[in-house]
Amino acid sequence: MKSKLSWIPFILLLPAAFFLKLSQSLMPEGIFGLNALQQEYLYLGCVALMFLLALLFCLLDRKIAPYYVLHRNIAAGLIALVSALLLAADGAGFWIRTFSAGEKSTLAIIGAILSLINAIVFVLLGLGHMSRRDEERKLSLVYALPAVMFAVRLILSFVSFTTVSIRLADVAKLVCYVFVLMFFFYYAVVLSQTKTKNALKMCLAFGFPAVTALLPYGIYRLFFAFDTQVILNNLEPAELLLLGFYILSLLIEITAFAVKRENQEAIVDTVNPAELSDKKVEDFFANIIAEDKSDSSEETEIPANTDTEGFLYQETKNTQDDTESEKMMQSEVDGYLTEVYDEETMKNEDESSQKTYESQMDDIDKLILEITEKSE
């Protein structure tokens, strides 16, 4: 699968991004004739180059299956649980700062509420990674909430740039939120197992540049730009650093357990659909309605109802002996509307009826003659 080739530029560009980002504080005089702002642009260039290469490899990949089943990932589960604590603390810290300063912002309030809600979502994600539960499809809308939260934070970051100079604007944070937003959007689609062609590919395409941007930025902000005055302001870079490790663990899981398209189709073809009913096939989910056994049976037998007493017909059994069949035809049929006779009996009946008719006609002729004589 060509999408796995994205690890090659990732291994090369991630150290370069670390070096360019951290050197802004380690070497403030600059390196190779580059100042801090130019190093920042090169750091962002590494992220953009990683995105282009990962997108190229993923689009060229025709073998990776479009569906993915969540596997046990203890590292991702633990990171998700710690991230949930930070999100809850960040949401609570906003309310503390708001009530103490008396300043209110609609977007900031929405962002704080989403932080508290997504703390619960990340708890569910962490438990799902560690216990490998099969409830992703039921919670597909819930897993889309992180993308909504990061979209609000992206807008808040962009709005904050309007009040400061472009040189002082934290463009790296904006880039981090862009890739995190897109990754969690497609990851929610993958968890919901929605029928799409490129959702899993897009997770890889946005995941690699997201890690390339998040890890250097989070370490730089926590170790070289730590806010000692307002400790709660350091929660956001800590969250971004943990998100970088979380996405990295998911990328390792996906590349390790993603199956090829033909293998996925082979699993579905070899399994008897009549034995499955909304059942999970290994590495693939398929909702198959079990066939009715009576419909799938080729030999359909209609049971004969031998209890025909009182009906307009009488059932007889076919035998090889002609004498037995004649006896059955001459059986009693009292109470039926029709009687069954053989050929000789029918012939005798016809002759007797003809004689009776002729005798009756002679009597009528005699009676007519008597009446005419009297009338004369």
PDB file of C-alpha atoms in Angstrom, residues 65-337:
ATOM      1  CA  ALA A  65      -9.539  -0.799   2.110  1.00  0.00           C
ATOM      2  CA  PRO A  66     -12.027   2.047   2.677  1.00  0.00           C
ATOM      3  CA  TYR A  67     -13.171   0.635   6.044  1.00  0.00           C
ATOM      4  CA  TYR A  68     -11.221   0.251   9.250  1.00  0.00           C
ATOM      5  CA  VAL A  69     -12.082  -1.523  12.501  1.00  0.00           C
ATOM      6  CA  LEU A  70     -10.881  -0.031  15.773  1.00  0.00           C
ATOM      7  CA  HIS A  71      -8.155  -2.144  17.411  1.00  0.00           C
ATOM      8  CA  ARG A  72      -6.875  -2.199  20.951  1.00  0.00           C
ATOM      9  CA  ASN A  73      -4.462   0.689  21.502  1.00  0.00           C
ATOM     10  CA  ILE A  74      -3.455   1.184  25.117  1.00  0.00           C
ATOM     11  CA  ALA A  75      -1.202   4.172  24.394  1.00  0.00           C
ATOM     12  CA  ALA A  76      -3.941   6.055  22.535  1.00  0.00           C
ATOM     13  CA  GLY A  77      -6.423   5.225  25.299  1.00  0.00           C
ATOM     14  CA  LEU A  78      -4.196   6.622  28.056  1.00  0.00           C
ATOM     15  CA  ILE A  79      -3.384   9.766  26.069  1.00  0.00           C
ATOM     16  CA  ALA A  80      -7.095  10.316  25.375  1.00  0.00           C
ATOM     17  CA  LEU A  81      -7.920  10.059  29.090  1.00  0.00           C
ATOM     18  CA  VAL A  82      -5.201  12.584  30.030  1.00  0.00           C
ATOM     19  CA  SER A  83      -6.411  14.884  27.246  1.00  0.00           C
ATOM     20  CA  ALA A  84      -9.905  14.657  28.716  1.00  0.00           C
ATOM     21  CA  LEU A  85      -8.578  15.947  32.047  1.00  0.00           C
ATOM     22  CA  LEU A  86      -6.832  18.873  30.354  1.00  0.00           C
ATOM     23  CA  LEU A  87      -9.941  19.753  28.344  1.00  0.00           C
ATOM     24  CA  ALA A  88     -12.068  19.728  31.480  1.00  0.00           C
ATOM     25  CA  ALA A  89      -9.525  21.916  33.290  1.00  0.00           C
ATOM     26  CA  ASP A  90      -9.348  24.284  30.302  1.00  0.00           C
ATOM     27  CA  GLY A  91     -13.137  24.665  30.195  1.00  0.00           C
ATOM     28  CA  ALA A  92     -13.338  25.251  33.932  1.00  0.00           C
ATOM     29  CA  GLY A  93     -10.439  27.714  33.789  1.00  0.00           C
ATOM     30  CA  PHE A  94     -12.262  29.796  31.212  1.00  0.00           C
ATOM     31  CA  TRP A  95     -15.226  30.272  33.542  1.00  0.00           C
ATOM     32  CA  ILE A  96     -12.862  31.286  36.330  1.00  0.00           C
ATOM     33  CA  ARG A  97     -11.142  33.857  34.114  1.00  0.00           C
ATOM     34  CA  THR A  98     -14.468  35.118  32.784  1.00  0.00           C
ATOM     35  CA  PHE A  99     -16.045  35.731  36.181  1.00  0.00           C
ATOM     36  CA  SER A 100     -12.848  37.311  37.545  1.00  0.00           C
ATOM     37  CA  ALA A 101     -12.296  39.670  34.589  1.00  0.00           C
ATOM     38  CA  GLY A 102     -15.944  40.295  33.767  1.00  0.00           C
ATOM     39  CA  GLU A 103     -15.335  39.991  30.008  1.00  0.00           C
ATOM     40  CA  LYS A 104     -17.640  37.836  27.962  1.00  0.00           C
ATOM     41  CA  SER A 105     -17.284  36.547  24.403  1.00  0.00           C
ATOM     42  CA  THR A 106     -19.852  34.388  22.661  1.00  0.00           C
ATOM     43  CA  LEU A 107     -17.276  32.327  20.763  1.00  0.00           C
ATOM     44  CA  ALA A 108     -15.160  31.900  23.881  1.00  0.00           C
ATOM     45  CA  ILE A 109     -18.195  30.707  25.858  1.00  0.00           C
ATOM     46  CA  ILE A 110     -19.056  28.228  23.102  1.00  0.00           C
ATOM     47  CA  GLY A 111     -15.447  27.041  23.061  1.00  0.00           C
ATOM     48  CA  ALA A 112     -15.462  26.534  26.841  1.00  0.00           C
ATOM     49  CA  ILE A 113     -18.716  24.563  26.702  1.00  0.00           C
ATOM     50  CA  LEU A 114     -17.352  22.401  23.897  1.00  0.00           C
ATOM     51  CA  SER A 115     -14.185  21.793  25.920  1.00  0.00           C
ATOM     52  CA  LEU A 116     -16.244  20.417  28.792  1.00  0.00           C
ATOM     53  CA  ILE A 117     -18.351  18.273  26.455  1.00  0.00           C
ATOM     54  CA  ASN A 118     -15.310  16.950  24.581  1.00  0.00           C
ATOM     55  CA  ALA A 119     -13.732  15.952  27.855  1.00  0.00           C
ATOM     56  CA  ILE A 120     -16.487  13.322  28.037  1.00  0.00           C
ATOM     57  CA  VAL A 121     -15.959  12.428  24.372  1.00  0.00           C
ATOM     58  CA  PHE A 122     -12.260  11.784  24.916  1.00  0.00           C
ATOM     59  CA  VAL A 123     -13.103   9.592  27.911  1.00  0.00           C
ATOM     60  CA  LEU A 124     -15.293   7.499  25.589  1.00  0.00           C
ATOM     61  CA  LEU A 125     -12.518   7.414  22.990  1.00  0.00           C
ATOM     62  CA  GLY A 126      -9.971   6.337  25.585  1.00  0.00           C
ATOM     63  CA  LEU A 127     -12.183   3.558  26.912  1.00  0.00           C
ATOM     64  CA  GLY A 128     -12.927   2.446  23.361  1.00  0.00           C
ATOM     65  CA  HIS A 129      -9.216   2.206  22.530  1.00  0.00           C
ATOM     66  CA  MET A 130      -8.441   0.150  25.621  1.00  0.00           C
ATOM     67  CA  SER A 131     -11.473  -2.132  25.616  1.00  0.00           C
ATOM     68  CA  ARG A 132     -12.006  -2.387  21.837  1.00  0.00           C
ATOM     69  CA  ARG A 133     -15.754  -1.878  22.059  1.00  0.00           C
ATOM     70  CA  ASP A 134     -17.933  -2.162  18.947  1.00  0.00           C
ATOM     71  CA  GLU A 135     -20.062   0.925  19.594  1.00  0.00           C
ATOM     72  CA  GLU A 136     -18.399   3.357  17.191  1.00  0.00           C
ATOM     73  CA  ARG A 137     -21.324   3.478  14.774  1.00  0.00           C
ATOM     74  CA  LYS A 138     -23.806   4.298  17.546  1.00  0.00           C
ATOM     75  CA  LEU A 139     -21.637   7.215  18.743  1.00  0.00           C
ATOM     76  CA  SER A 140     -20.664   8.537  15.317  1.00  0.00           C
ATOM     77  CA  LEU A 141     -22.295  11.939  15.922  1.00  0.00           C
ATOM     78  CA  VAL A 142     -20.628  12.203  19.334  1.00  0.00           C
ATOM     79  CA  TYR A 143     -17.201  11.551  17.829  1.00  0.00           C
ATOM     80  CA  ALA A 144     -17.716  14.461  15.439  1.00  0.00           C
ATOM     81  CA  LEU A 145     -17.775  16.924  18.373  1.00  0.00           C
ATOM     82  CA  PRO A 146     -13.955  17.254  18.580  1.00  0.00           C
ATOM     83  CA  ALA A 147     -13.929  18.552  15.012  1.00  0.00           C
ATOM     84  CA  VAL A 148     -16.572  21.122  15.985  1.00  0.00           C
ATOM     85  CA  MET A 149     -14.532  22.229  19.008  1.00  0.00           C
ATOM     86  CA  PHE A 150     -11.351  22.637  16.973  1.00  0.00           C
ATOM     87  CA  ALA A 151     -13.288  24.590  14.353  1.00  0.00           C
ATOM     88  CA  VAL A 152     -14.390  27.059  17.042  1.00  0.00           C
ATOM     89  CA  ARG A 153     -10.835  27.310  18.350  1.00  0.00           C
ATOM     90  CA  LEU A 154      -9.598  27.915  14.822  1.00  0.00           C
ATOM     91  CA  ILE A 155     -12.003  30.836  14.495  1.00  0.00           C
ATOM     92  CA  LEU A 156     -10.925  32.203  17.894  1.00  0.00           C
ATOM     93  CA  SER A 157      -7.272  32.028  16.875  1.00  0.00           C
ATOM     94  CA  PHE A 158      -7.978  33.784  13.597  1.00  0.00           C
ATOM     95  CA  VAL A 159      -9.981  36.517  15.323  1.00  0.00           C
ATOM     96  CA  SER A 160      -7.130  37.133  17.782  1.00  0.00           C
ATOM     97  CA  PHE A 161      -4.789  37.880  14.866  1.00  0.00           C
ATOM     98  CA  THR A 162      -6.802  40.966  13.914  1.00  0.00           C
ATOM     99  CA  THR A 163      -5.646  42.808  17.047  1.00  0.00           C
ATOM    100  CA  VAL A 164      -1.882  42.137  16.739  1.00  0.00           C
ATOM    101  CA  SER A 165       0.816  42.524  14.118  1.00  0.00           C
ATOM    102  CA  ILE A 166       1.455  39.681  11.702  1.00  0.00           C
ATOM    103  CA  ARG A 167       4.956  39.341  13.150  1.00  0.00           C
ATOM    104  CA  LEU A 168       3.510  38.729  16.607  1.00  0.00           C
ATOM    105  CA  ALA A 169       0.688  36.457  15.428  1.00  0.00           C
ATOM    106  CA  ASP A 170       1.027  32.799  16.354  1.00  0.00           C
ATOM    107  CA  VAL A 171       0.494  31.396  12.868  1.00  0.00           C
ATOM    108  CA  ALA A 172       1.804  27.975  13.900  1.00  0.00           C
ATOM    109  CA  LYS A 173      -1.120  27.511  16.294  1.00  0.00           C
ATOM    110  CA  LEU A 174      -3.518  28.335  13.466  1.00  0.00           C
ATOM    111  CA  VAL A 175      -1.868  25.719  11.239  1.00  0.00           C
ATOM    112  CA  CYS A 176      -2.037  23.147  14.034  1.00  0.00           C
ATOM    113  CA  TYR A 177      -5.769  23.646  14.451  1.00  0.00           C
ATOM    114  CA  VAL A 178      -6.355  23.358  10.704  1.00  0.00           C
ATOM    115  CA  PHE A 179      -4.781  19.901  10.457  1.00  0.00           C
ATOM    116  CA  VAL A 180      -6.229  18.689  13.767  1.00  0.00           C
ATOM    117  CA  LEU A 181      -9.691  19.772  12.645  1.00  0.00           C
ATOM    118  CA  MET A 182      -9.442  17.925   9.345  1.00  0.00           C
ATOM    119  CA  PHE A 183      -7.981  14.797  10.947  1.00  0.00           C
ATOM    120  CA  PHE A 184     -10.718  14.468  13.566  1.00  0.00           C
ATOM    121  CA  PHE A 185     -13.399  15.127  10.964  1.00  0.00           C
ATOM    122  CA  TYR A 186     -12.271  12.214   8.792  1.00  0.00           C
ATOM    123  CA  TYR A 187     -11.521  10.066  11.825  1.00  0.00           C
ATOM    124  CA  ALA A 188     -15.145  10.456  12.945  1.00  0.00           C
ATOM    125  CA  VAL A 189     -16.213   9.303   9.475  1.00  0.00           C
ATOM    126  CA  VAL A 190     -13.954   6.262   9.771  1.00  0.00           C
ATOM    127  CA  LEU A 191     -15.333   5.371  13.209  1.00  0.00           C
ATOM    128  CA  SER A 192     -18.918   5.680  11.975  1.00  0.00           C
ATOM    129  CA  GLN A 193     -18.051   3.345   9.049  1.00  0.00           C
ATOM    130  CA  THR A 194     -19.821   5.598   6.610  1.00  0.00           C
ATOM    131  CA  LYS A 195     -19.575   4.401   3.020  1.00  0.00           C
ATOM    132  CA  THR A 196     -16.834   6.628   1.589  1.00  0.00           C
ATOM    133  CA  LYS A 197     -13.855   6.042  -0.637  1.00  0.00           C
ATOM    134  CA  ASN A 198     -11.148   8.245   0.857  1.00  0.00           C
ATOM    135  CA  ALA A 199     -11.951   8.791   4.552  1.00  0.00           C
ATOM    136  CA  LEU A 200      -9.185   6.495   5.796  1.00  0.00           C
ATOM    137  CA  LYS A 201      -6.749   7.919   3.258  1.00  0.00           C
ATOM    138  CA  MET A 202      -7.544  11.454   4.373  1.00  0.00           C
ATOM    139  CA  CYS A 203      -6.879  10.473   7.988  1.00  0.00           C
ATOM    140  CA  LEU A 204      -3.356   9.564   6.940  1.00  0.00           C
ATOM    141  CA  ALA A 205      -2.976  12.586   4.659  1.00  0.00           C
ATOM    142  CA  PHE A 206      -3.910  15.052   7.429  1.00  0.00           C
ATOM    143  CA  GLY A 207      -2.510  13.016  10.309  1.00  0.00           C
ATOM    144  CA  PHE A 208       1.147  13.112   9.285  1.00  0.00           C
ATOM    145  CA  PRO A 209       1.346  16.922   8.853  1.00  0.00           C
ATOM    146  CA  ALA A 210      -0.707  17.351  12.035  1.00  0.00           C
ATOM    147  CA  VAL A 211       1.923  15.452  14.041  1.00  0.00           C
ATOM    148  CA  THR A 212       4.691  17.355  12.257  1.00  0.00           C
ATOM    149  CA  ALA A 213       3.127  20.616  13.384  1.00  0.00           C
ATOM    150  CA  LEU A 214       1.843  19.669  16.851  1.00  0.00           C
ATOM    151  CA  LEU A 215       4.858  18.025  18.479  1.00  0.00           C
ATOM    152  CA  PRO A 216       7.419  20.810  17.808  1.00  0.00           C
ATOM    153  CA  TYR A 217       4.879  23.523  18.633  1.00  0.00           C
ATOM    154  CA  GLY A 218       3.768  21.935  21.919  1.00  0.00           C
ATOM    155  CA  ILE A 219       7.336  21.297  23.132  1.00  0.00           C
ATOM    156  CA  TYR A 220       8.419  24.804  22.113  1.00  0.00           C
ATOM    157  CA  ARG A 221       5.535  26.483  23.959  1.00  0.00           C
ATOM    158  CA  LEU A 222       5.896  24.407  27.141  1.00  0.00           C
ATOM    159  CA  PHE A 223       9.687  24.472  27.479  1.00  0.00           C
ATOM    160  CA  PHE A 224      10.711  27.771  25.868  1.00  0.00           C
ATOM    161  CA  ALA A 225       7.601  29.986  26.042  1.00  0.00           C
ATOM    162  CA  PHE A 226       6.031  28.855  29.310  1.00  0.00           C
ATOM    163  CA  ASP A 227       3.590  31.367  30.805  1.00  0.00           C
ATOM    164  CA  THR A 228       4.625  31.767  34.422  1.00  0.00           C
ATOM    165  CA  GLN A 229       2.068  34.462  35.211  1.00  0.00           C
ATOM    166  CA  VAL A 230      -1.145  32.669  34.186  1.00  0.00           C
ATOM    167  CA  ILE A 231      -0.566  28.938  34.537  1.00  0.00           C
ATOM    168  CA  LEU A 232      -3.892  28.087  32.917  1.00  0.00           C
ATOM    169  CA  ASN A 233      -2.690  29.601  29.650  1.00  0.00           C
ATOM    170  CA  ASN A 234      -0.310  26.646  29.311  1.00  0.00           C
ATOM    171  CA  LEU A 235      -3.171  24.173  29.099  1.00  0.00           C
ATOM    172  CA  GLU A 236      -3.749  24.831  25.396  1.00  0.00           C
ATOM    173  CA  PRO A 237      -0.177  24.004  24.237  1.00  0.00           C
ATOM    174  CA  ALA A 238      -0.222  20.964  26.553  1.00  0.00           C
ATOM    175  CA  GLU A 239      -3.437  19.807  24.865  1.00  0.00           C
ATOM    176  CA  LEU A 240      -1.882  20.269  21.427  1.00  0.00           C
ATOM    177  CA  LEU A 241       1.194  18.289  22.459  1.00  0.00           C
ATOM    178  CA  LEU A 242      -0.940  15.418  23.718  1.00  0.00           C
ATOM    179  CA  LEU A 243      -3.039  15.539  20.563  1.00  0.00           C
ATOM    180  CA  GLY A 244       0.154  15.158  18.559  1.00  0.00           C
ATOM    181  CA  PHE A 245       1.080  11.980  20.441  1.00  0.00           C
ATOM    182  CA  TYR A 246      -2.530  10.758  20.206  1.00  0.00           C
ATOM    183  CA  ILE A 247      -2.659  11.167  16.424  1.00  0.00           C
ATOM    184  CA  LEU A 248       0.792   9.569  16.123  1.00  0.00           C
ATOM    185  CA  SER A 249      -0.415   6.479  17.990  1.00  0.00           C
ATOM    186  CA  LEU A 250      -3.463   6.288  15.708  1.00  0.00           C
ATOM    187  CA  LEU A 251      -1.280   6.541  12.599  1.00  0.00           C
ATOM    188  CA  ILE A 252       0.831   3.646  13.847  1.00  0.00           C
ATOM    189  CA  GLU A 253      -2.316   1.613  14.530  1.00  0.00           C
ATOM    190  CA  ILE A 254      -3.881   2.324  11.144  1.00  0.00           C
ATOM    191  CA  THR A 255      -0.763   1.497   9.143  1.00  0.00           C
ATOM    192  CA  ALA A 256      -0.290  -1.702  11.167  1.00  0.00           C
ATOM    193  CA  PHE A 257      -3.853  -3.050  10.920  1.00  0.00           C
ATOM    194  CA  ALA A 258      -5.294  -1.561   7.732  1.00  0.00           C
ATOM    195  CA  VAL A 259      -6.136  -4.319   5.246  1.00  0.00           C
ATOM    196  CA  LYS A 260      -6.002  -4.409   1.489  1.00  0.00           C
ATOM    197  CA  ARG A 261      -9.132  -3.952  -0.565  1.00  0.00           C
ATOM    198  CA  GLU A 262      -8.964  -7.412  -2.160  1.00  0.00           C
ATOM    199  CA  ASN A 263      -8.502  -9.084   1.232  1.00  0.00           C
ATOM    200  CA  GLN A 264     -11.553  -7.301   2.543  1.00  0.00           C
ATOM    201  CA  GLU A 265     -13.626  -8.366  -0.457  1.00  0.00           C
ATOM    202  CA  ALA A 266     -12.339 -11.948  -0.146  1.00  0.00           C
ATOM    203  CA  ILE A 267     -13.554 -12.112   3.449  1.00  0.00           C
ATOM    204  CA  VAL A 268     -17.034 -11.061   2.418  1.00  0.00           C
ATOM    205  CA  ASP A 269     -17.143 -13.505  -0.509  1.00  0.00           C
ATOM    206  CA  THR A 270     -16.067 -16.527   1.531  1.00  0.00           C
ATOM    207  CA  VAL A 271     -18.562 -16.000   4.338  1.00  0.00           C
ATOM    208  CA  ASN A 272     -22.030 -17.515   3.891  1.00  0.00           C
ATOM    209  CA  PRO A 273     -24.496 -14.600   4.066  1.00  0.00           C
ATOM    210  CA  ALA A 274     -27.245 -16.929   5.361  1.00  0.00           C
ATOM    211  CA  GLU A 275     -25.286 -17.450   8.555  1.00  0.00           C
ATOM    212  CA  LEU A 276     -24.753 -13.751   9.258  1.00  0.00           C
ATOM    213  CA  SER A 277     -27.177 -11.283  10.759  1.00  0.00           C
ATOM    214  CA  ASP A 278     -25.769  -7.793  11.434  1.00  0.00           C
ATOM    215  CA  LYS A 279     -22.514  -9.508  12.353  1.00  0.00           C
ATOM    216  CA  LYS A 280     -18.944  -8.263  12.393  1.00  0.00           C
ATOM    217  CA  VAL A 281     -16.618  -9.888   9.905  1.00  0.00           C
ATOM    218  CA  GLU A 282     -12.946  -9.699  10.788  1.00  0.00           C
ATOM    219  CA  ASP A 283     -11.483  -6.373   9.578  1.00  0.00           C
ATOM    220  CA  PHE A 284     -14.767  -5.462   7.975  1.00  0.00           C
ATOM    221  CA  PHE A 285     -18.279  -4.645   9.085  1.00  0.00           C
ATOM    222  CA  ALA A 286     -21.149  -5.851   6.940  1.00  0.00           C
ATOM    223  CA  ASN A 287     -24.842  -5.638   7.685  1.00  0.00           C
ATOM    224  CA  ILE A 288     -26.294  -8.765   6.032  1.00  0.00           C
ATOM    225  CA  ILE A 289     -29.863  -9.849   6.457  1.00  0.00           C
ATOM    226  CA  ALA A 290     -30.050 -13.579   7.035  1.00  0.00           C
ATOM    227  CA  GLU A 291     -32.056 -15.439   4.431  1.00  0.00           C
ATOM    228  CA  ASP A 292     -35.081 -17.394   5.423  1.00  0.00           C
ATOM    229  CA  LYS A 293     -34.306 -21.081   5.398  1.00  0.00           C
ATOM    230  CA  SER A 294     -37.594 -21.870   3.699  1.00  0.00           C
ATOM    231  CA  ASP A 295     -36.770 -19.417   0.886  1.00  0.00           C
ATOM    232  CA  SER A 296     -33.279 -20.788   0.339  1.00  0.00           C
ATOM    233  CA  SER A 297     -34.512 -24.394   0.140  1.00  0.00           C
ATOM    234  CA  GLU A 298     -34.589 -25.654  -3.422  1.00  0.00           C
ATOM    235  CA  GLU A 299     -36.942 -28.586  -2.789  1.00  0.00           C
ATOM    236  CA  THR A 300     -40.322 -27.316  -1.737  1.00  0.00           C
ATOM    237  CA  GLU A 301     -42.827 -29.947  -0.651  1.00  0.00           C
ATOM    238  CA  ILE A 302     -46.548 -29.300  -0.242  1.00  0.00           C
ATOM    239  CA  PRO A 303     -47.946 -31.562   2.474  1.00  0.00           C
ATOM    240  CA  ALA A 304     -51.028 -33.505   1.423  1.00  0.00           C
ATOM    241  CA  ASN A 305     -54.072 -33.173   3.610  1.00  0.00           C
ATOM    242  CA  THR A 306     -55.449 -36.691   4.021  1.00  0.00           C
ATOM    243  CA  ASP A 307     -58.331 -35.536   6.156  1.00  0.00           C
ATOM    244  CA  THR A 308     -60.787 -34.964   3.266  1.00  0.00           C
ATOM    245  CA  GLU A 309     -63.882 -36.464   4.754  1.00  0.00           C
ATOM    246  CA  GLY A 310     -66.933 -34.364   3.918  1.00  0.00           C
ATOM    247  CA  PHE A 311     -65.325 -32.596   0.923  1.00  0.00           C
ATOM    248  CA  LEU A 312     -66.397 -32.796  -2.735  1.00  0.00           C
ATOM    249  CA  TYR A 313     -63.668 -35.212  -3.694  1.00  0.00           C
ATOM    250  CA  GLN A 314     -62.134 -38.409  -2.430  1.00  0.00           C
ATOM    251  CA  GLU A 315     -58.382 -38.970  -2.491  1.00  0.00           C
ATOM    252  CA  THR A 316     -57.195 -42.313  -3.850  1.00  0.00           C
ATOM    253  CA  LYS A 317     -53.695 -43.735  -3.770  1.00  0.00           C
ATOM    254  CA  ASN A 318     -51.936 -44.843  -6.916  1.00  0.00           C
ATOM    255  CA  THR A 319     -50.978 -48.502  -6.924  1.00  0.00           C
ATOM    256  CA  GLN A 320     -49.446 -50.780  -9.479  1.00  0.00           C
ATOM    257  CA  ASP A 321     -52.176 -53.404  -9.235  1.00  0.00           C
ATOM    258  CA  ASP A 322     -55.092 -52.630 -11.604  1.00  0.00           C
ATOM    259  CA  THR A 323     -57.537 -54.709  -9.594  1.00  0.00           C
ATOM    260  CA  GLU A 324     -56.949 -52.647  -6.480  1.00  0.00           C
ATOM    261  CA  SER A 325     -57.546 -49.432  -8.413  1.00  0.00           C
ATOM    262  CA  GLU A 326     -60.887 -50.789  -9.705  1.00  0.00           C
ATOM    263  CA  LYS A 327     -61.944 -51.635  -6.171  1.00  0.00           C
ATOM    264  CA  MET A 328     -61.080 -48.152  -5.031  1.00  0.00           C
ATOM    265  CA  MET A 329     -63.201 -46.640  -7.814  1.00  0.00           C
ATOM    266  CA  GLN A 330     -66.156 -48.802  -6.805  1.00  0.00           C
ATOM    267  CA  SER A 331     -65.966 -47.805  -3.124  1.00  0.00           C
ATOM    268  CA  GLU A 332     -68.834 -46.184  -1.347  1.00  0.00           C
ATOM    269  CA  VAL A 333     -69.441 -42.564  -2.190  1.00  0.00           C
ATOM    270  CA  ASP A 334     -72.578 -41.967  -0.174  1.00  0.00           C
ATOM    271  CA  GLY A 335     -72.927 -38.313   0.757  1.00  0.00           C
ATOM    272  CA  TYR A 336     -70.891 -37.067  -2.223  1.00  0.00           C
ATOM    273  CA  LEU A 337     -72.286 -35.200  -5.192  1.00  0.00           C
TER     274      LEU A 337
END
